[in-house]
Each structure stands twice: as structure tokens, then as C-alpha cells.
């Protein structure tokens, strides 16, 4: 159906996109197996040496554990709050709903540097700057729209007659919520939680603003090390993020199917 | 369960039902309130200048910091560089994203579609630092790009730490966002419109220009504004691929807080950036409505 010239032009552009999107990732993973002490291309030899090295490096280990902790805090804060808000937006008639939506989108509309600096000043005022858990809270704030969106679209797809049926069969309000509504929106909650966790793992700018030498998380640690020198062990650390991302994409595809993002609203 | 039901009846009796929606929203409203508080704190900071003798913020309120930003040529240059970078990024990103989403939406092979989707989502989850790191390795003087050029007899050239490198990094970073915003807009265009155009004698360029692009316009504008705002306020790409010589506004703000420790000036800059970003966003919302992200199950 499409003209040959169109196919040729479009596919050339698509291949160019695929190239610039995936080559950096492939290069990073490839570089982590090089036997040379500096990153070189094509990689020389094949070794797991750098993975052994990072597994033994205390600073990287601790940064990784801190990242896990921060992401867990982000999950604990954002999942209940985001789920309730998502349900409220999809299930209840709310006055000024438009205004509420604009307000809840602030985390996306305020530039990250602004949000980060603002929370840094607030946390400084409250004397909690320098602890680890506020970073998790901050990451929950900046990504909150993701989980609200995923829960409210799951709740929008749920037939509200189910809840009416439950209550007409004698279920109390809490039982209806616990046995009908919550399981119904569970796919949305899980998807949202997954997004929150993975995005918190790899978040950089707000983490950079809120961490210090004692609370540095893994992405910030990578950034700090790049500033000084590029070495293969850094590529090995970065590969950890590639593995996490692969897992997240696979899980997202299994849970909701990536094609859902192509649907027109 | 019964006990829980009874507790609920006591703390939240049925006559409170009309307010349930607000009660469920309250934690989220408070959490986002942290950002609003932050903005107020920033506004307060921005009204105090740094006393160079004591290195403490001044007691009295003044607009001095804003005057410094407006009058100082360095900031003018940085703001101009950021805006130019953002405009170029929008242009190149849309140029690449439009064919990509078109092929992704229109391909008849679900395998191709899946591959194209995975290619988009993977970088999204990998995070900006690792992606910039990959680009650093590629563009370095002994990197892949220069080795490839060497094969055709071109001397190694400096591909890093200049303005084009930053724009390239930004385009690479924004591409998934743009495609994911464009794809639903293209899905909404029925295939038949193009067939109709073709049967009336339009070649593909004409039908693309006069049918597809006008119909995808809301998606294009939305994607353009989002990409523009994100590029304008980006920190990591200018910092890592610009090597300190290509600062954007966000880098200047960071330096004010962490290098020169002039909180007031940094806060003033940050607040101006927030205002600039909000203007962009206000345009998006007034064009598309607040439900842009599909929040709320509007029926």
C-alpha cells in the first residue's frame, strides 16, 4: 500500500532511532567485559573481573543498598497514597475535579531542578536533610502521577455494578472495598508500584540534590565516578541498571502489555 | 471483618459519604503540598541577598537577586543557550519520533511493534546517568564513533563537550517520551483517510502533509511542548556531555547552591525557571485540557 520511497525513508529513520537508542546500552554492557584497564573498542578479551571488583567494592555495595532502601520507602509511601487518590479520581464525583488534576500533576509540571531545590530547602528547614528516608519520600512525590494514572485507569475499566452487587448482597463498605474494589484495581496498583520502584532506582537529579557523601545512592555514585575517570568497573555497575530495566520491561509487558501505550484516549 | 466494618461506621459514618472522595485524595494532596511548600521556601530565599562578609543571607527583603539575573550577561547567555538547545531538541526529536511512531502504529506485524516498543521502554527505565555514560563512551576520542571515522580515513575529532553533543544527548533522551505521546494521536487517525487521499491521486508526501500531520497536530504540539520543557530544564546531559562548558539553566542553579553557596541567587533562578516551565504547561493544558495524562476515568 505504501510507496517504496516512503517505506525506504521511514525505515531508514526508524533504524537510525533504534541505533541511537540501543547502541549506548549495548556498548556499556560490552565494555563491562573488557580485559583492558581503560574502556576501548572493540573490547579486548572477555572477563568477569570487573563484576568481581564491584561485588567487593564497599562504597558501591553500600550505594546499591541505599538505592534499594530509598526505592522501598518510595514504594511504601506512594502505593497507598496513589491508590486512594487514583480511586477517588475515577470512582467519586469530586467538585473542582479539574483543579485537583492540575494540582496533582504539579510533580510533572514543576521542573525537577525546582522540585529538588524546593524539597532540599524544606528538608533543611526540618533538619531531616542528610537522612536517607526523606529521599524516598521526595521520589514518591515527583513520580506520584504515574501511580495515580495507572490506578485510575484500572478503576475506570472496572464495572461499578460489581460494587453495587456486593453491597446489595450484604457486604459492608469495608468488605466491598477489600474484596471487590481493591482486587479489581490490583493490576493498576502493581503496574504503578513497579514504575515507582524502578524509576526511584534510577532517578538522578533529585537524588543528587538531596544526598551527601554519607547518603549517596547508586546513580549519584556513578555520576560522581564518571566525573573523575571512565573505567570498566563503572560499566559493570551500569549494567546492573540495564538488567533491572530489562526485568521491568518484561514484567510491564506481562502485566499490562506494552501495546496499551499505543491506544488512543 | 465485621469489626472493621463497625469501626468504619464509627469513624466515617454513611452521612459523610459525599466527602469520601476528598478524604481519599487528602494524603496525595498533602504529599504534593511538599512541592508547594518548597516553592514558597524558594520564593522566600530568593528575596534575600548573600552578605559577602558573613556569608549569611541578608535580613531584609529585596529584589536584588532578580536584578542580578536580568542584568548579568552570563545568565542571559545561559538562558539563551538553554532555549536554543530546547528548540533544536524539539525539532530533531519530532523529526525522528513521527516516522517511528507512524511505523510502530501502522505495521501489520505484531513482532515488529513489540521490538519497537521494547527499544523505547528499555532506555526509559535505565535512567539518564547510565545512558549519558553510554554516549560518553561512544563519542569519546578513542570511542566507537571516532574508530568508525578512522576506518574511512578521518582523523579523530572532538565529538564531546560541545553544544551539538548536548543536543544529541537530549534528542536521544527525549525520543521515547515523544514517541509515546505521538503514538496515541496517530492511532486515532483511521487508515481509510490515507487510502482515500491516495485514491484521489495524492502521493504519500502529499497525504502525509495534508492528512496525517494536520490530524496528528494536537499530539505533535503536546509532544513538542513536553520535550521542550524537559530539555529546557535538563541537568544531566549538559553536565555530562557538555563537560562544564555548555551549562543550561539547571546547571547554573546547581552551581549557585553547591559551588558559590549563593542560595538567594540560585533560588531566584530556579523560581524563574519554574515560571517559564509553567507558562509552557499552561499552554498545553489550555489546548488539551487537564486530563492530558488520562488521570481520572472520565466517562
XYZ file of C-alpha atoms in Angstrom:
564
model
C 0.000 0.000 0.000
C 2.689 2.450 0.995
C 5.016 3.783 -1.642
C 8.512 2.343 -1.846
C 10.139 5.733 -1.291
C 8.100 6.249 1.875
C 8.957 2.816 3.213
C 12.627 3.413 2.492
C 12.751 6.860 4.117
C 10.737 5.896 7.189
C 12.589 2.664 7.819
C 15.923 4.464 7.478
C 14.810 6.864 10.205
C 13.466 4.016 12.359
C 16.761 2.140 12.068
C 18.639 5.315 12.988
C 16.400 5.665 16.090
C 16.934 2.038 17.074
C 20.663 2.602 16.656
C 20.914 5.700 18.846
C 18.541 4.240 21.457
C 20.171 0.861 21.897
C 23.846 1.223 20.928
C 24.788 3.133 24.133
C 23.279 0.335 26.216
C 24.988 -2.411 24.221
C 28.300 -0.555 24.412
C 28.057 -0.160 28.196
C 27.319 -3.853 28.690
C 30.054 -4.807 26.210
C 32.587 -2.536 27.890
C 31.991 -4.221 31.245
C 33.584 -7.439 29.930
C 36.780 -5.891 28.556
C 40.133 -7.150 29.866
C 41.812 -3.775 29.332
C 42.074 -1.273 32.165
C 40.603 1.517 30.109
C 37.457 1.299 28.057
C 38.402 0.557 24.474
C 36.654 -0.511 21.334
C 36.275 -3.156 20.148
C 36.579 -4.685 23.665
C 39.677 -6.788 24.210
C 39.141 -10.285 25.509
C 36.433 -11.351 27.886
C 36.437 -11.300 31.657
C 34.172 -11.143 34.690
C 36.946 -9.361 36.587
C 35.075 -6.060 36.833
C 31.998 -7.736 38.239
C 34.150 -9.367 40.915
C 35.667 -5.985 41.609
C 32.328 -4.189 42.050
C 30.941 -7.060 44.127
C 33.792 -6.421 46.572
C 33.747 -2.621 46.445
C 32.281 -1.401 49.717
C 31.223 2.041 48.513
C 29.324 0.650 45.539
C 27.710 -2.054 47.651
C 26.519 0.478 50.172
C 25.278 2.839 47.464
C 23.321 -0.062 45.968
C 21.773 -0.966 49.342
C 20.881 2.690 49.899
C 19.203 2.804 46.482
C 17.159 -0.278 47.381
C 16.189 1.303 50.701
C 15.201 4.608 49.088
C 13.128 2.833 46.421
C 11.387 0.759 49.087
C 10.489 3.878 51.073
C 9.200 5.425 47.844
C 7.064 2.311 47.266
C 5.666 2.261 50.815
C 4.729 5.941 50.621
C 3.428 6.121 47.077
C 1.408 2.909 46.690
C -1.260 3.500 49.384
C -1.445 7.252 48.745
C -1.508 6.897 44.971
C -4.053 4.063 45.067
C -6.507 6.026 47.208
C -6.106 9.121 45.056
C -6.500 7.130 41.847
C -9.688 5.525 43.173
C -11.028 8.884 44.307
C -10.477 10.431 40.878
C -12.030 7.529 38.978
C -14.790 6.496 41.374
C -16.098 9.606 43.112
C -17.688 12.762 41.908
C -15.382 15.459 43.092
C -16.070 19.125 42.914
C -13.343 21.073 41.137
C -12.032 17.735 39.755
C -10.181 19.623 37.007
C -8.392 21.806 39.508
C -7.470 18.758 41.589
C -5.998 17.102 38.496
C -3.908 20.138 37.640
C -2.672 20.233 41.237
C -1.834 16.517 41.281
C 0.119 16.973 38.047
C 2.411 19.556 39.687
C 5.164 16.946 40.178
C 5.373 16.658 36.377
C 4.883 20.313 35.567
C 7.376 21.809 38.024
C 10.856 21.262 36.571
C 12.771 18.605 38.514
C 15.516 21.038 39.449
C 12.848 23.293 41.002
C 11.157 20.444 42.895
C 14.513 19.154 44.073
C 15.792 22.523 45.293
C 12.440 23.262 46.975
C 12.416 19.989 48.878
C 16.075 20.399 49.742
C 15.269 23.761 51.379
C 12.219 22.309 53.177
C 14.081 19.238 54.414
C 16.915 21.503 55.528
C 14.451 23.621 57.493
C 13.006 20.476 59.123
C 16.512 19.204 59.923
C 15.982 15.904 58.119
C 18.395 16.605 55.267
C 21.142 14.012 55.464
C 18.847 11.136 56.417
C 18.045 8.553 53.810
C 14.266 8.148 54.117
C 13.342 11.721 53.040
C 14.903 10.927 49.642
C 12.391 8.089 49.273
C 9.556 10.469 50.141
C 10.856 13.032 47.638
C 10.993 10.404 44.875
C 7.437 9.362 45.776
C 6.339 12.978 45.302
C 7.988 13.573 41.922
C 6.658 10.342 40.377
C 3.247 10.241 42.093
C 1.239 10.997 38.894
C 2.451 7.692 37.415
C 0.747 5.553 40.049
C -2.371 7.752 40.254
C -2.687 7.409 36.485
C -2.211 3.644 36.446
C -4.690 3.029 39.318
C -7.330 5.401 37.993
C -7.237 3.879 34.524
C -7.643 0.407 36.066
C -10.539 1.691 38.209
C -12.125 3.350 35.175
C -12.226 -0.024 33.447
C -13.865 -1.707 36.448
C -17.653 -2.112 36.257
C -19.156 -0.177 39.172
C -22.147 -2.561 39.200
C -19.827 -5.092 40.859
C -19.569 -2.873 43.919
C -23.333 -2.312 43.958
C -23.893 -6.072 43.675
C -21.544 -6.705 46.597
C -23.280 -4.214 48.831
C -26.745 -5.443 47.856
C -25.609 -8.941 48.856
C -24.961 -7.545 52.294
C -21.270 -6.677 52.147
C -20.301 -3.749 54.334
C -18.426 -0.803 52.897
C -15.092 -2.114 54.087
C -15.755 -5.613 52.738
C -16.823 -4.203 49.395
C -13.608 -2.209 49.218
C -11.399 -5.077 50.371
C -12.944 -7.947 48.385
C -14.251 -6.203 45.257
C -12.742 -2.800 44.520
C -9.161 -3.467 45.597
C -8.726 -6.803 43.724
C -10.322 -5.141 40.702
C -7.719 -2.367 40.544
C -4.824 -4.622 41.613
C -3.262 -4.762 38.104
C -3.113 -0.959 38.127
C -1.624 -0.905 41.617
C 1.064 -3.431 40.673
C 1.950 -1.619 37.446
C 2.113 1.698 39.270
C 4.219 0.213 42.055
C 6.608 -1.283 39.537
C 7.020 2.069 37.784
C 7.595 3.843 41.099
C 10.225 1.353 42.259
C 12.240 1.194 39.047
C 12.093 4.949 38.425
C 13.236 5.551 42.017
C 16.143 3.136 41.498
C 17.452 5.076 38.507
C 16.410 8.635 39.489
C 19.306 11.038 39.369
C 18.766 14.789 39.700
C 16.609 14.992 42.848
C 18.801 12.312 44.442
C 21.883 14.375 43.591
C 20.405 17.424 45.338
C 19.294 15.558 48.463
C 22.263 13.244 49.057
C 25.599 13.971 50.649
C 28.770 11.878 50.903
C 27.189 9.656 53.570
C 23.877 9.021 51.822
C 24.930 8.795 48.172
C 22.768 6.426 46.103
C 23.910 4.326 43.145
C 23.047 6.655 40.210
C 24.690 9.587 42.012
C 27.714 7.410 42.796
C 28.061 6.550 39.096
C 27.820 10.250 38.212
C 30.478 11.180 40.760
C 32.850 8.500 39.485
C 32.343 9.468 35.831
C 33.437 12.989 36.653
C 36.846 11.688 37.604
C 37.546 8.788 35.227
C 35.849 6.308 32.913
C 36.755 2.715 33.811
C 35.272 -0.701 33.015
C 34.085 -1.293 36.592
C 31.728 1.662 36.145
C 30.363 -0.043 33.030
C 29.777 -3.139 35.155
C 27.778 -1.103 37.693
C 25.786 0.464 34.881
C 24.994 -2.999 33.540
C 23.179 -3.640 36.813
C 20.717 -0.923 35.756
C 20.364 -2.487 32.315
C 19.403 -5.799 33.932
C 16.868 -4.067 36.211
C 15.382 -2.251 33.198
C 15.134 -5.481 31.175
C 13.292 -7.117 34.038
C 10.961 -4.124 34.420
C 10.080 -4.040 30.719
C 9.427 -7.791 30.723
C 7.204 -7.511 33.796
C 5.336 -4.493 32.448
C 4.689 -6.364 29.211
C 3.399 -9.405 31.114
C 1.202 -7.330 33.433
C -0.499 -4.865 31.105
C 1.083 -5.384 27.696
C 3.230 -2.613 26.224
C 0.662 -2.117 23.438
C -1.630 -0.353 25.926
C 0.504 2.766 25.459
C -0.500 2.946 21.797
C -4.214 3.153 22.467
C -5.817 6.467 21.638
C -7.629 8.059 24.543
C -14.152 -8.041 59.023
C -17.314 -7.125 60.912
C -15.243 -5.289 63.469
C -13.539 -3.347 60.685
C -16.896 -2.500 59.186
C -18.157 -1.261 62.550
C -15.028 0.804 63.092
C -15.516 2.345 59.681
C -19.141 3.137 60.572
C -17.978 4.987 63.659
C -15.027 6.936 62.221
C -16.606 7.568 58.829
C -20.435 7.307 59.121
C -22.537 6.965 55.979
C -23.661 10.585 56.120
C -20.034 11.564 55.457
C -20.167 9.723 52.114
C -20.208 12.874 49.958
C -16.778 13.731 51.347
C -15.247 10.272 50.862
C -13.640 11.303 47.590
C -11.872 14.198 49.277
C -10.842 12.013 52.212
C -9.207 9.539 49.832
C -7.471 12.370 47.978
C -6.202 14.093 51.103
C -2.924 12.141 51.566
C -1.979 12.774 47.933
C -2.861 16.457 48.207
C -0.673 16.748 51.312
C 2.221 14.865 49.709
C 2.203 17.141 46.659
C 1.864 20.034 49.109
C 5.540 19.378 49.870
C 6.342 20.814 46.440
C 4.168 23.866 47.043
C 5.892 24.445 50.385
C 9.194 24.111 48.567
C 8.182 26.811 46.109
C 7.276 29.168 48.967
C 10.573 28.435 50.667
C 12.359 29.151 47.404
C 10.474 32.417 46.960
C 11.474 33.437 50.476
C 15.142 32.553 49.876
C 15.192 34.425 46.601
C 14.298 37.677 48.375
C 17.461 37.678 50.494
C 20.875 38.511 49.086
C 24.047 36.863 50.264
C 26.070 39.027 52.610
C 29.622 38.588 51.286
C 31.238 39.471 54.610
C 29.378 37.000 56.839
C 28.187 34.536 54.168
C 24.721 34.655 55.669
C 21.519 35.657 53.890
C 20.560 39.292 54.482
C 17.807 40.153 56.967
C 15.775 42.478 54.786
C 13.680 41.586 51.758
C 14.982 42.758 48.373
C 14.538 42.049 44.675
C 18.285 42.421 44.150
C 18.759 38.757 43.118
C 16.263 39.056 40.287
C 18.004 42.203 39.072
C 21.324 40.365 39.057
C 19.849 37.571 36.913
C 18.335 40.005 34.436
C 21.347 42.313 34.201
C 24.165 39.784 34.306
C 25.232 38.842 30.765
C 26.391 35.377 31.873
C 22.849 34.363 32.763
C 21.497 35.847 29.573
C 23.924 33.653 27.674
C 22.980 30.546 29.670
C 19.254 31.178 29.246
C 19.726 31.748 25.520
C 21.761 28.536 25.218
C 19.063 26.552 27.083
C 16.256 27.931 24.944
C 18.180 27.308 21.711
C 19.053 23.787 22.903
C 15.424 23.102 23.747
C 14.151 24.374 20.381
C 16.692 22.305 18.431
C 15.912 19.249 20.562
C 12.184 19.612 19.883
C 12.805 19.916 16.147
C 15.083 16.892 15.799
C 13.134 14.755 18.266
C 9.843 15.276 16.426
C 11.567 14.677 13.095
C 12.658 11.248 14.338
C 9.639 10.456 16.504
C 6.984 10.988 13.846
C 8.165 8.255 11.415
C 8.994 5.965 14.351
C 5.523 6.165 15.866
C 3.926 6.030 12.409
C 5.673 2.751 11.571
C 5.008 1.406 15.067
C 1.288 2.145 14.870
C 0.773 1.093 11.238
C 2.931 -2.022 10.980
C 0.927 -5.191 10.433
C 3.479 -7.332 12.239
C 2.943 -7.515 15.980
C 6.536 -8.731 16.417
C 7.917 -5.559 14.818
C 5.644 -3.494 17.033
C 6.862 -5.305 20.130
C 10.518 -4.808 19.225
C 9.957 -1.100 18.589
C 8.157 -0.769 21.946
C 10.854 -2.599 23.902
C 13.513 -0.417 22.239
C 11.633 2.612 23.600
C 10.945 1.377 27.107
C 14.355 -0.035 27.896
C 16.186 3.335 27.893
C 13.281 4.865 29.836
C 13.950 2.531 32.771
C 17.744 2.507 32.505
C 17.981 6.087 33.692
C 19.684 9.190 32.437
C 23.107 8.771 34.018
C 23.766 5.358 32.538
C 22.510 6.492 29.134
C 24.731 9.564 29.189
C 27.593 7.276 30.233
C 26.993 5.117 27.155
C 27.073 8.212 24.952
C 30.299 9.347 26.657
C 31.960 6.059 25.746
C 30.724 6.226 22.155
C 31.653 9.830 21.491
C 34.990 9.829 23.312
C 38.165 10.467 21.277
C 39.035 6.764 21.373
C 35.388 5.761 21.218
C 33.311 3.856 18.709
C 32.325 6.865 16.641
C 35.896 8.004 16.128
C 37.103 4.464 15.406
C 34.407 4.188 12.755
C 35.504 7.509 11.265
C 39.092 6.291 11.389
C 38.173 3.354 9.147
C 37.224 5.756 6.396
C 40.379 7.774 6.974
C 39.049 10.657 9.046
C 41.288 11.986 11.811
C 39.887 11.681 15.372
C 37.717 14.699 16.090
C 36.381 16.072 19.343
C 32.757 14.954 19.438
C 32.252 15.589 23.130
C 31.969 18.625 25.386
C 30.355 20.879 22.829
C 26.859 22.143 22.130
C 25.930 19.614 19.396
C 26.876 16.744 21.742
C 24.460 18.081 24.374
C 21.653 18.449 21.820
C 22.344 14.936 20.531
C 22.171 13.575 24.077
C 18.916 15.426 24.701
C 17.347 14.111 21.491
C 18.360 10.568 22.446
C 16.918 11.130 25.932
C 13.596 12.647 24.747
C 12.841 10.278 21.867
C 10.873 7.718 23.951
C 8.753 10.480 25.553
C 7.916 11.991 22.175
C 7.052 8.677 20.533
C 4.820 7.625 23.425
C 2.949 10.924 23.231
C 2.593 10.800 19.454
C 1.550 7.157 19.096
C -1.986 7.523 20.555
C -2.583 10.553 18.316
C -1.568 8.531 15.244
C -3.641 5.527 16.357
C -6.680 7.802 16.336
C -6.257 8.548 12.609
C -8.245 5.981 10.606
C -6.204 4.224 7.947
C -9.002 4.910 5.452
C -8.297 8.648 5.378
C -4.920 7.973 3.819
C -6.332 5.386 1.430
C -8.926 7.958 0.410
C -6.249 10.584 -0.154
C -4.246 8.122 -2.241
C -7.251 7.102 -4.334
C -7.838 10.766 -5.088
C -4.346 10.907 -6.521
C -2.247 12.219 -3.635
C 1.245 10.747 -3.386
C 2.472 9.740 0.073
C 4.218 13.035 0.729
C 1.055 14.970 -0.047
C -1.192 12.715 2.001
C 1.281 12.867 4.867
C 1.445 16.639 4.703
C -2.216 17.345 4.169
C -3.854 14.450 6.031
C -1.660 12.793 8.655
C 0.183 15.817 10.045
C -2.901 18.064 10.411
C -4.803 15.247 12.125
C -1.890 14.471 14.429
C -1.365 18.143 15.248
C -2.588 18.015 18.876
C -0.230 15.107 19.525
C 2.644 16.897 17.812
C 2.112 20.103 19.798
C 1.763 18.167 23.052
C 4.899 16.121 22.431
C 6.778 19.239 21.355
C 5.886 21.176 24.483
C 6.709 18.294 26.827
C 10.034 17.647 25.112
C 10.767 21.376 25.087
C 10.096 21.803 28.798
C 12.129 18.729 29.760
C 15.039 19.774 27.544
C 14.973 23.382 28.760
C 15.243 22.276 32.387
C 17.618 19.335 31.940
C 20.699 18.961 34.103
C 22.459 15.677 33.374
C 23.088 15.965 29.617
C 24.655 19.463 29.710
C 26.652 18.443 32.799
C 27.962 15.161 31.404
C 28.167 15.700 27.644
C 28.891 19.425 27.878
C 31.773 18.963 30.286
C 31.120 22.202 32.177
C 31.412 24.443 29.122
C 27.787 24.073 27.991
C 25.777 24.869 31.113
C 21.998 25.084 30.910
C 19.829 26.933 33.449
C 19.597 23.902 35.754
C 23.400 23.659 35.918
C 23.654 27.354 36.786
C 21.131 26.832 39.601
C 23.069 23.837 40.914
C 26.315 25.832 40.879
C 24.728 28.686 42.838
C 23.687 26.271 45.589
C 26.665 23.919 45.719
C 29.663 25.865 44.386
C 29.212 29.542 45.226
C 26.712 28.836 48.027
C 24.623 31.838 46.979
C 21.233 30.394 47.904
C 19.276 33.546 47.175
C 20.526 33.909 43.617
C 20.061 30.190 42.964
C 16.516 30.301 44.314
C 15.704 33.318 42.139
C 16.984 31.490 39.047
C 15.080 28.324 39.960
C 11.857 30.224 40.518
C 12.206 31.968 37.163
C 12.684 28.564 35.534
C 9.565 27.231 37.282
C 7.585 30.206 35.976
C 8.954 29.693 32.457
C 8.050 25.981 32.633
C 4.580 26.765 33.992
C 3.878 29.058 31.037
C 4.636 26.161 28.674
C 2.462 23.815 30.723
C -0.398 26.309 30.904
C -0.345 26.344 27.109
C -0.500 22.520 27.000
C -3.369 22.368 29.466
C -5.353 25.128 27.793
C -5.036 23.275 24.483
C -5.644 19.722 25.685
C -7.468 20.118 28.999
C -6.220 18.872 32.349
C -6.908 15.236 31.512
C -3.860 15.169 29.229
C -2.391 12.260 31.129
C -5.698 10.437 31.252
C -5.995 10.742 35.021
C -9.482 10.100 36.230
C -11.696 7.658 34.399
C -13.778 10.386 32.692
C -16.806 8.650 31.177
